[in-house]
Amino acid sequence: MSLTEWQTWAPFVDALRRSAPPGTDVSEFAGTVGGGAWDGSYLDDGDADARRAHYREAAREAARTGGRGPKAELDDALRAIADLSPDDGQTVRVVAGPRPADDVVELVDLPPSVVSGPVTPVLEVVLEPGALPARYRETISPPPDGAPAASADPDAVTRLIADRMPDAAGAEAAEIDEAEAALPDGARLPDEVRALYAAAGSGNLSLAAEQGGFGGFEIVPLRGSFLREAFLPAARFSTWTADAGTSAPADPAGRVRAAIGSPLWFPVGTDGAGNVFAADLAPASNGRVGQVVLLDHEQHAGAVYRAESLTALLVGQGSGSGDVDLEGSGRASVGRAGSDPTVDGPDRADRSEDEEADPGSSSDPEFLNLDPAVWAEQLDAGTVPPGLKAAGLVPDRANPPALPDAIAVANRLLELHGQALIEVTRLTRPEGDRPGAPESKESSEGADRPRRKGLLGRLFDR
């Protein structure tokens, strides 16, 4: 069987109807199935809460009697479908209607410009492929008169590596030069960083630190490590819906620039938990070139000051060495920072307080997150902002819009920008599979192929 055969879906449609709360007319599942897994949401007569309450009661009864849980039959059916689905997942909408003749399965093929989310298969539409929010396009540059801290000591770093990693092999000088040449704006690697890699190109630098001191890190290789790009702005971006309003936390001491990310935060070590220690080559006015910052994998933006130099971090020299304790040391949460004069680029501009609070409040916003009905009004009136780079369709996560409404509006937005549309293949229960219907040669043959309609028919002929 295949995904385009009704028999593949029939067990799930029937289970969807049987598992609904008593008195339900129409039950719906919208989500993604594939790669051995599935994810989605259920609605019963348009209500997302009714099934949860029904399931809680059914689960208590199953626990009391030793029976199967309320989702067991649904999961069995979805597991069989998932085995037939592509690894990257098939977006679907399944409806169990008041009568078997009303049952519908819709296979939704999303173009690359449509982004799925945890609450709906159509979370947002990216109207400018590859576009990022303005704050993700901002850049930082090395200060023209920047200097390292007095504690920076390349020889001390070399001696430490020789002591702690006697079998380490250093990177070739050409490899270090290549890494430096790849830096933007003519930035140079600090002598401490060059000394580190000349002594050890990779490996675990374990320090027998005193209580409260720094325990070392795993050296991030100059080549081949995903950590070299993991904290760049594009890698930290997830969706417009989640990140359009993201900005970096401000350093109250004025040492670290408020940026989403930068190749000038040069990774040198990782703590093994996904966080990276980086040499800051573009510090703020109160910082020092080569100071060490922490890039926290749990944060979507920014870096946190850790030490005034690599030497201070590793050897404990300098006034900044007390800042390396990770416990309670102020991992800043992502918020909205004020205008930072050290952030460069054509996309940096003075912003009013209203614009800081709402990235969609300017006269020509890059992103708006509106209900499909509101988008339809703007499309009808021809008032969709011309500078829009992405459109969100789920302003209220607790009450996501109906999938047909989201698809219809998404396609109008995509068509407006000349992009590929969402396509829907609609399957209905064959007459011979309906209780009380006569079995016929024609109906049994028709059961093996989907009913295909024109685009408008596929979207609106429900």
Coordinates of N, CA, C and O in Angstrom, one line a residue, residues 66-194:
G66 N -6.4 -2.2 33.6 CA -5.3 -2.9 33.0 C -5.4 -2.9 31.5 O -4.7 -3.6 30.8
G67 N -6.3 -2.1 30.9 CA -6.5 -2.1 29.5 C -5.5 -1.1 28.8 O -4.7 -0.5 29.5
R68 N -5.6 -1.0 27.5 CA -4.8 -0.2 26.7 C -5.2 1.3 26.9 O -6.3 1.6 27.2
G69 N -4.2 2.2 26.8 CA -4.5 3.6 26.9 C -5.4 4.1 25.8 O -5.6 3.5 24.8
P70 N -5.9 5.3 26.0 CA -6.8 5.9 25.0 C -6.2 6.2 23.6 O -6.9 6.3 22.7
K71 N -4.9 6.3 23.6 CA -4.2 6.7 22.3 C -3.6 5.4 21.6 O -3.0 5.5 20.6
A72 N -3.8 4.3 22.2 CA -3.1 3.1 21.7 C -3.5 2.7 20.3 O -2.6 2.5 19.4
E73 N -4.8 2.8 20.0 CA -5.3 2.4 18.7 C -4.8 3.5 17.7 O -4.4 3.1 16.5
L74 N -4.9 4.7 18.0 CA -4.4 5.8 17.2 C -2.9 5.6 16.9 O -2.5 5.7 15.7
D75 N -2.1 5.4 17.9 CA -0.7 5.2 17.7 C -0.3 4.0 16.8 O 0.6 4.1 16.0
D76 N -1.1 2.9 17.0 CA -0.9 1.7 16.2 C -1.1 2.1 14.7 O -0.3 1.7 13.8
A77 N -2.1 2.8 14.4 CA -2.4 3.2 13.0 C -1.4 4.1 12.5 O -1.0 4.0 11.3
L78 N -1.0 5.1 13.3 CA 0.0 6.1 12.8 C 1.3 5.5 12.6 O 2.1 5.9 11.7
R79 N 1.7 4.5 13.4 CA 2.9 3.8 13.3 C 3.0 3.1 11.9 O 4.1 3.1 11.3
A80 N 1.9 2.5 11.5 CA 1.9 1.8 10.2 C 2.0 2.8 9.1 O 2.7 2.6 8.1
I81 N 1.4 4.0 9.2 CA 1.5 5.0 8.2 C 2.9 5.6 8.2 O 3.4 5.8 7.1
A82 N 3.5 5.8 9.3 CA 4.8 6.4 9.4 C 5.8 5.5 8.7 O 6.8 6.1 8.1
D83 N 5.6 4.2 8.7 CA 6.6 3.3 8.0 C 6.5 3.5 6.5 O 7.5 3.1 5.8
L84 N 5.4 4.0 6.0 CA 5.3 4.2 4.5 C 5.6 5.6 4.1 O 5.6 5.9 2.9
S85 N 5.8 6.5 5.1 CA 6.0 7.9 4.8 C 7.4 8.3 4.6 O 8.3 7.6 5.1
P86 N 7.7 9.4 3.9 CA 9.1 9.8 3.7 C 9.8 10.2 5.0 O 9.1 10.6 5.9
D87 N 11.1 10.0 5.0 CA 11.8 10.3 6.3 C 11.6 11.8 6.7 O 11.6 12.0 7.9
D88 N 11.5 12.7 5.8 CA 11.3 14.1 6.1 C 9.9 14.4 6.5 O 9.6 15.6 6.8
G89 N 9.0 13.4 6.4 CA 7.6 13.6 6.9 C 6.7 14.0 5.8 O 7.0 14.7 4.9
Q90 N 5.4 13.6 6.0 CA 4.3 13.9 5.1 C 3.3 14.8 5.9 O 2.8 14.3 7.0
T91 N 3.1 16.0 5.5 CA 2.1 16.8 6.2 C 0.7 16.3 5.8 O 0.4 16.1 4.6
V92 N -0.2 16.1 6.8 CA -1.5 15.6 6.5 C -2.6 16.3 7.3 O -2.3 16.9 8.3
R93 N -3.8 16.2 6.8 CA -5.0 16.6 7.5 C -6.0 15.5 7.4 O -6.3 15.1 6.2
V94 N -6.5 14.9 8.5 CA -7.4 13.8 8.4 C -8.6 14.2 9.2 O -8.6 14.7 10.3
V95 N -9.8 13.9 8.5 CA -11.1 14.3 9.1 C -12.0 13.1 9.1 O -12.2 12.4 8.1
A96 N -12.5 12.8 10.3 CA -13.5 11.8 10.5 C -14.8 12.5 10.7 O -15.0 13.2 11.7
G97 N -15.7 12.4 9.7 CA -16.9 13.2 9.7 C -18.1 12.5 10.4 O -18.0 11.4 10.9
P98 N -19.3 13.1 10.4 CA -20.4 12.5 11.0 C -20.8 11.2 10.4 O -21.4 10.3 11.1
R99 N -20.5 11.0 9.1 CA -20.8 9.8 8.4 C -19.5 9.3 7.7 O -18.7 10.2 7.3
P100 N -19.4 8.1 7.4 CA -18.2 7.6 6.7 C -18.0 8.3 5.3 O -16.9 8.5 4.9
A101 N -19.1 8.7 4.7 CA -19.0 9.4 3.4 C -18.4 10.7 3.5 O -17.9 11.3 2.5
D102 N -18.3 11.3 4.8 CA -17.7 12.6 5.0 C -16.2 12.5 5.3 O -15.6 13.5 5.5
D103 N -15.7 11.3 5.5 CA -14.3 11.2 5.9 C -13.4 11.7 4.7 O -13.6 11.4 3.6
V104 N -12.3 12.3 5.1 CA -11.4 12.9 4.2 C -9.9 12.8 4.7 O -9.7 13.0 5.9
V105 N -9.0 12.5 3.8 CA -7.6 12.6 4.1 C -7.0 13.5 3.1 O -7.2 13.3 1.9
E106 N -6.2 14.5 3.5 CA -5.6 15.4 2.6 C -4.1 15.3 2.8 O -3.6 15.5 4.0
L107 N -3.4 15.0 1.8 CA -1.9 15.0 1.8 C -1.4 16.3 1.3 O -1.7 16.8 0.2
V108 N -0.7 17.0 2.2 CA -0.3 18.4 1.9 C 1.1 18.5 1.6 O 2.0 18.1 2.4
D109 N 1.5 18.9 0.4 CA 2.9 19.1 0.0 C 3.3 20.5 0.1 O 2.8 21.4 -0.6
L110 N 4.2 20.7 1.0 CA 4.6 22.1 1.3 C 5.9 22.5 0.5 O 6.9 21.7 0.5
P111 N 5.9 23.6 -0.1 CA 7.1 24.1 -0.8 C 8.1 24.6 0.2 O 7.8 24.8 1.4
P112 N 9.4 24.8 -0.2 CA 10.4 25.2 0.8 C 10.1 26.4 1.5 O 10.6 26.7 2.6
S113 N 9.3 27.3 0.9 CA 9.0 28.6 1.5 C 8.0 28.5 2.7 O 7.8 29.5 3.4
V114 N 7.4 27.4 2.9 CA 6.4 27.3 4.0 C 7.1 26.5 5.1 O 7.7 25.4 5.0
V115 N 7.0 27.1 6.3 CA 7.6 26.5 7.5 C 6.5 25.9 8.4 O 5.5 26.6 8.7
S116 N 6.8 24.7 8.9 CA 5.9 24.1 9.8 C 6.3 24.4 11.2 O 7.4 24.8 11.5
G117 N 5.3 24.2 12.2 CA 5.6 24.5 13.6 C 5.0 23.4 14.4 O 4.3 22.5 14.0
P118 N 5.2 23.5 15.7 CA 4.7 22.5 16.7 C 3.2 22.5 16.8 O 2.6 21.5 17.2
V119 N 2.5 23.6 16.5 CA 1.0 23.6 16.6 C 0.3 23.5 15.3 O -0.9 23.4 15.4
T120 N 1.0 23.7 14.2 CA 0.3 23.6 12.9 C 1.3 23.3 11.8 O 2.5 23.8 11.9
P121 N 0.9 22.6 10.8 CA 1.8 22.4 9.7 C 2.2 23.6 8.9 O 3.1 23.6 8.1
V122 N 1.4 24.7 9.0 CA 1.6 25.9 8.2 C 1.8 27.0 9.3 O 0.8 27.7 9.6
L123 N 3.0 27.2 9.7 CA 3.3 28.2 10.8 C 3.5 29.6 10.1 O 3.0 30.6 10.6
E124 N 4.3 29.6 9.1 CA 4.7 30.9 8.4 C 5.1 30.6 7.0 O 5.4 29.5 6.6
V125 N 5.1 31.7 6.2 CA 5.5 31.7 4.8 C 6.7 32.7 4.7 O 6.6 33.8 5.1
V126 N 7.8 32.2 4.2 CA 9.0 33.0 3.9 C 8.9 33.5 2.5 O 9.0 32.8 1.5
L127 N 8.6 34.8 2.4 CA 8.4 35.4 1.1 C 9.6 35.8 0.3 O 9.6 36.0 -0.9
E128 N 10.7 36.0 1.1 CA 12.0 36.2 0.5 C 13.0 35.1 0.9 O 13.4 35.1 2.0
P129 N 13.2 34.1 0.0 CA 13.9 32.9 0.4 C 15.3 33.3 1.0 O 16.0 34.1 0.5
G130 N 15.6 32.7 2.2 CA 16.9 32.9 2.8 C 16.9 34.1 3.7 O 18.0 34.4 4.3
A131 N 15.9 34.9 3.7 CA 15.9 36.2 4.4 C 16.0 36.0 5.9 O 15.4 35.0 6.5
L132 N 16.7 36.9 6.6 CA 16.8 36.9 8.1 C 16.3 38.2 8.6 O 16.4 39.2 7.9
P133 N 15.8 38.3 9.8 CA 15.4 39.5 10.4 C 16.6 40.5 10.5 O 17.8 40.1 10.5
A134 N 16.3 41.8 10.5 CA 17.3 42.8 10.5 C 18.4 42.7 11.5 O 19.6 42.8 11.2
R135 N 18.0 42.3 12.7 CA 19.1 42.1 13.8 C 20.0 41.0 13.5 O 21.1 41.0 14.0
Y136 N 19.6 40.0 12.7 CA 20.4 38.9 12.4 C 21.4 39.3 11.2 O 22.3 38.6 11.0
R137 N 21.1 40.4 10.6 CA 22.0 40.8 9.5 C 23.0 41.9 10.0 O 23.9 42.2 9.2
E138 N 22.8 42.3 11.2 CA 23.8 43.3 11.7 C 25.1 42.7 11.9 O 25.2 41.5 12.2
T139 N 26.2 43.5 11.8 CA 27.5 42.9 11.9 C 28.3 43.8 12.9 O 27.9 44.9 13.2
I140 N 29.4 43.2 13.5 CA 30.3 44.0 14.3 C 31.7 43.9 13.7 O 32.0 43.0 12.9
S141 N 32.5 44.9 14.0 CA 33.8 45.1 13.4 C 34.9 45.3 14.5 O 34.6 45.7 15.6
P142 N 36.1 44.9 14.2 CA 37.2 45.1 15.2 C 37.4 46.6 15.5 O 37.3 47.4 14.5
P143 N 37.6 47.0 16.7 CA 37.9 48.4 17.0 C 39.2 48.8 16.4 O 40.2 48.0 16.4
P144 N 39.3 50.0 15.8 CA 40.5 50.4 15.1 C 41.7 50.5 16.1 O 42.9 50.3 15.6
D145 N 41.5 50.8 17.3 CA 42.6 51.0 18.3 C 42.5 50.0 19.4 O 43.0 50.2 20.5
G146 N 41.9 48.8 19.1 CA 41.8 47.8 20.1 C 43.1 47.2 20.5 O 44.0 47.1 19.7
A147 N 43.3 46.8 21.8 CA 44.5 46.2 22.3 C 44.2 45.0 23.2 O 43.1 45.1 23.9
P148 N 45.0 44.1 23.4 CA 44.8 43.0 24.3 C 45.0 43.5 25.7 O 45.6 44.5 26.0
A149 N 44.5 42.7 26.7 CA 44.7 43.0 28.1 C 46.2 42.8 28.5 O 46.9 42.0 27.8
A150 N 46.6 43.4 29.6 CA 48.0 43.3 30.0 C 48.3 41.9 30.4 O 49.4 41.4 30.4
S151 N 47.2 41.1 30.8 CA 47.5 39.7 31.3 C 47.7 38.7 30.1 O 48.1 37.6 30.3
A152 N 47.5 39.2 28.9 CA 47.7 38.2 27.7 C 49.1 37.9 27.6 O 50.0 38.7 27.5
D153 N 49.4 36.5 27.6 CA 50.8 36.1 27.6 C 50.9 34.8 26.8 O 50.6 33.7 27.3
P154 N 51.2 34.9 25.5 CA 51.3 33.7 24.6 C 52.2 32.7 25.1 O 52.0 31.4 25.0
D155 N 53.4 33.1 25.7 CA 54.3 32.1 26.2 C 53.7 31.3 27.4 O 54.0 30.1 27.5
A156 N 52.9 31.9 28.2 CA 52.3 31.2 29.3 C 51.3 30.2 28.8 O 51.2 29.1 29.4
V157 N 50.6 30.5 27.7 CA 49.7 29.5 27.1 C 50.5 28.4 26.6 O 50.1 27.2 26.7
T158 N 51.6 28.6 25.9 CA 52.4 27.6 25.3 C 52.9 26.6 26.4 O 52.9 25.4 26.3
R159 N 53.4 27.2 27.5 CA 53.9 26.4 28.6 C 52.8 25.5 29.3 O 53.0 24.4 29.6
L160 N 51.6 26.1 29.4 CA 50.5 25.4 30.0 C 50.2 24.2 29.1 O 50.0 23.1 29.6
I161 N 50.1 24.3 27.8 CA 49.8 23.2 26.9 C 50.9 22.1 27.0 O 50.6 20.9 27.1
A162 N 52.1 22.6 27.0 CA 53.2 21.6 27.1 C 53.1 20.8 28.4 O 53.5 19.6 28.4
D163 N 52.7 21.4 29.5 CA 52.6 20.8 30.8 C 51.4 19.8 30.8 O 51.5 18.7 31.3
R164 N 50.2 20.3 30.3 CA 49.0 19.6 30.5 C 48.7 18.6 29.3 O 48.0 17.6 29.5
M165 N 49.3 18.9 28.2 CA 49.0 18.1 27.0 C 50.4 17.7 26.3 O 50.6 18.2 25.2
P166 N 51.2 17.0 27.0 CA 52.6 16.8 26.4 C 52.6 16.0 25.1 O 53.6 16.2 24.4
D167 N 51.6 15.3 24.8 CA 51.5 14.5 23.6 C 50.8 15.2 22.5 O 50.6 14.6 21.4
A168 N 50.4 16.4 22.7 CA 49.5 17.2 21.7 C 50.3 17.5 20.5 O 51.5 17.8 20.5
A169 N 49.6 17.5 19.3 CA 50.3 18.0 18.1 C 49.7 19.3 17.7 O 48.4 19.5 17.6
G170 N 50.5 20.3 17.4 CA 50.0 21.6 17.1 C 49.6 21.7 15.6 O 49.9 20.8 14.8
A171 N 48.7 22.7 15.4 CA 48.3 22.9 14.0 C 49.4 23.5 13.2 O 50.3 24.2 13.7
E172 N 49.4 23.2 11.9 CA 50.4 23.8 11.0 C 50.2 25.3 11.0 O 49.1 25.8 11.0
A173 N 51.3 26.0 10.8 CA 51.3 27.5 10.7 C 50.4 27.9 9.6 O 49.6 28.9 9.7
A174 N 50.4 27.2 8.4 CA 49.5 27.6 7.3 C 48.1 27.4 7.6 O 47.2 28.2 7.2
E175 N 47.7 26.4 8.5 CA 46.3 26.3 8.9 C 45.9 27.4 9.8 O 44.7 27.9 9.6
I176 N 46.8 27.9 10.7 CA 46.4 29.0 11.5 C 46.3 30.3 10.7 O 45.3 31.1 10.8
D177 N 47.2 30.4 9.7 CA 47.1 31.6 8.8 C 45.8 31.6 8.0 O 45.2 32.6 7.7
E178 N 45.4 30.4 7.6 CA 44.2 30.2 6.8 C 43.0 30.6 7.6 O 42.0 31.3 7.1
A179 N 42.9 30.2 8.9 CA 41.8 30.6 9.7 C 41.8 32.1 9.9 O 40.7 32.7 9.9
E180 N 42.9 32.7 10.1 CA 43.0 34.2 10.2 C 42.5 34.9 8.9 O 41.8 35.9 9.0
A181 N 42.9 34.4 7.8 CA 42.6 35.0 6.5 C 41.1 35.0 6.3 O 40.5 35.8 5.5
A182 N 40.4 34.0 6.9 CA 39.0 33.9 6.7 C 38.1 34.8 7.5 O 36.9 35.0 7.3
L183 N 38.8 35.5 8.4 CA 38.1 36.5 9.3 C 37.7 37.7 8.5 O 38.4 38.2 7.7
P184 N 36.5 38.3 8.8 CA 36.1 39.5 8.1 C 36.8 40.7 8.6 O 37.4 40.8 9.7
D185 N 36.8 41.8 7.7 CA 37.2 43.1 8.1 C 38.7 43.2 8.5 O 39.1 44.0 9.3
G186 N 39.5 42.2 8.0 CA 40.9 42.3 8.3 C 41.3 41.9 9.7 O 42.4 42.3 10.2
A187 N 40.4 41.3 10.4 CA 40.7 40.9 11.8 C 41.9 40.0 11.9 O 42.1 39.2 11.0
R188 N 42.6 40.1 13.0 CA 43.8 39.3 13.3 C 43.5 38.4 14.5 O 42.9 38.8 15.5
L189 N 44.1 37.2 14.5 CA 44.0 36.3 15.6 C 44.9 36.8 16.7 O 46.1 37.1 16.4
P190 N 44.5 36.9 17.9 CA 45.4 37.3 19.0 C 46.6 36.3 19.1 O 46.5 35.1 18.8
D191 N 47.7 36.8 19.6 CA 48.9 36.0 19.7 C 48.6 34.8 20.7 O 49.2 33.7 20.5
E192 N 47.8 35.0 21.7 CA 47.5 33.9 22.6 C 46.8 32.8 21.8 O 47.0 31.6 22.1
V193 N 45.9 33.1 20.9 CA 45.1 32.1 20.2 C 46.1 31.4 19.3 O 46.0 30.1 19.1
R194 N 46.9 32.1 18.6 CA 47.9 31.5 17.7 C 48.8 30.5 18.5 O 49.1 29.4 18.1

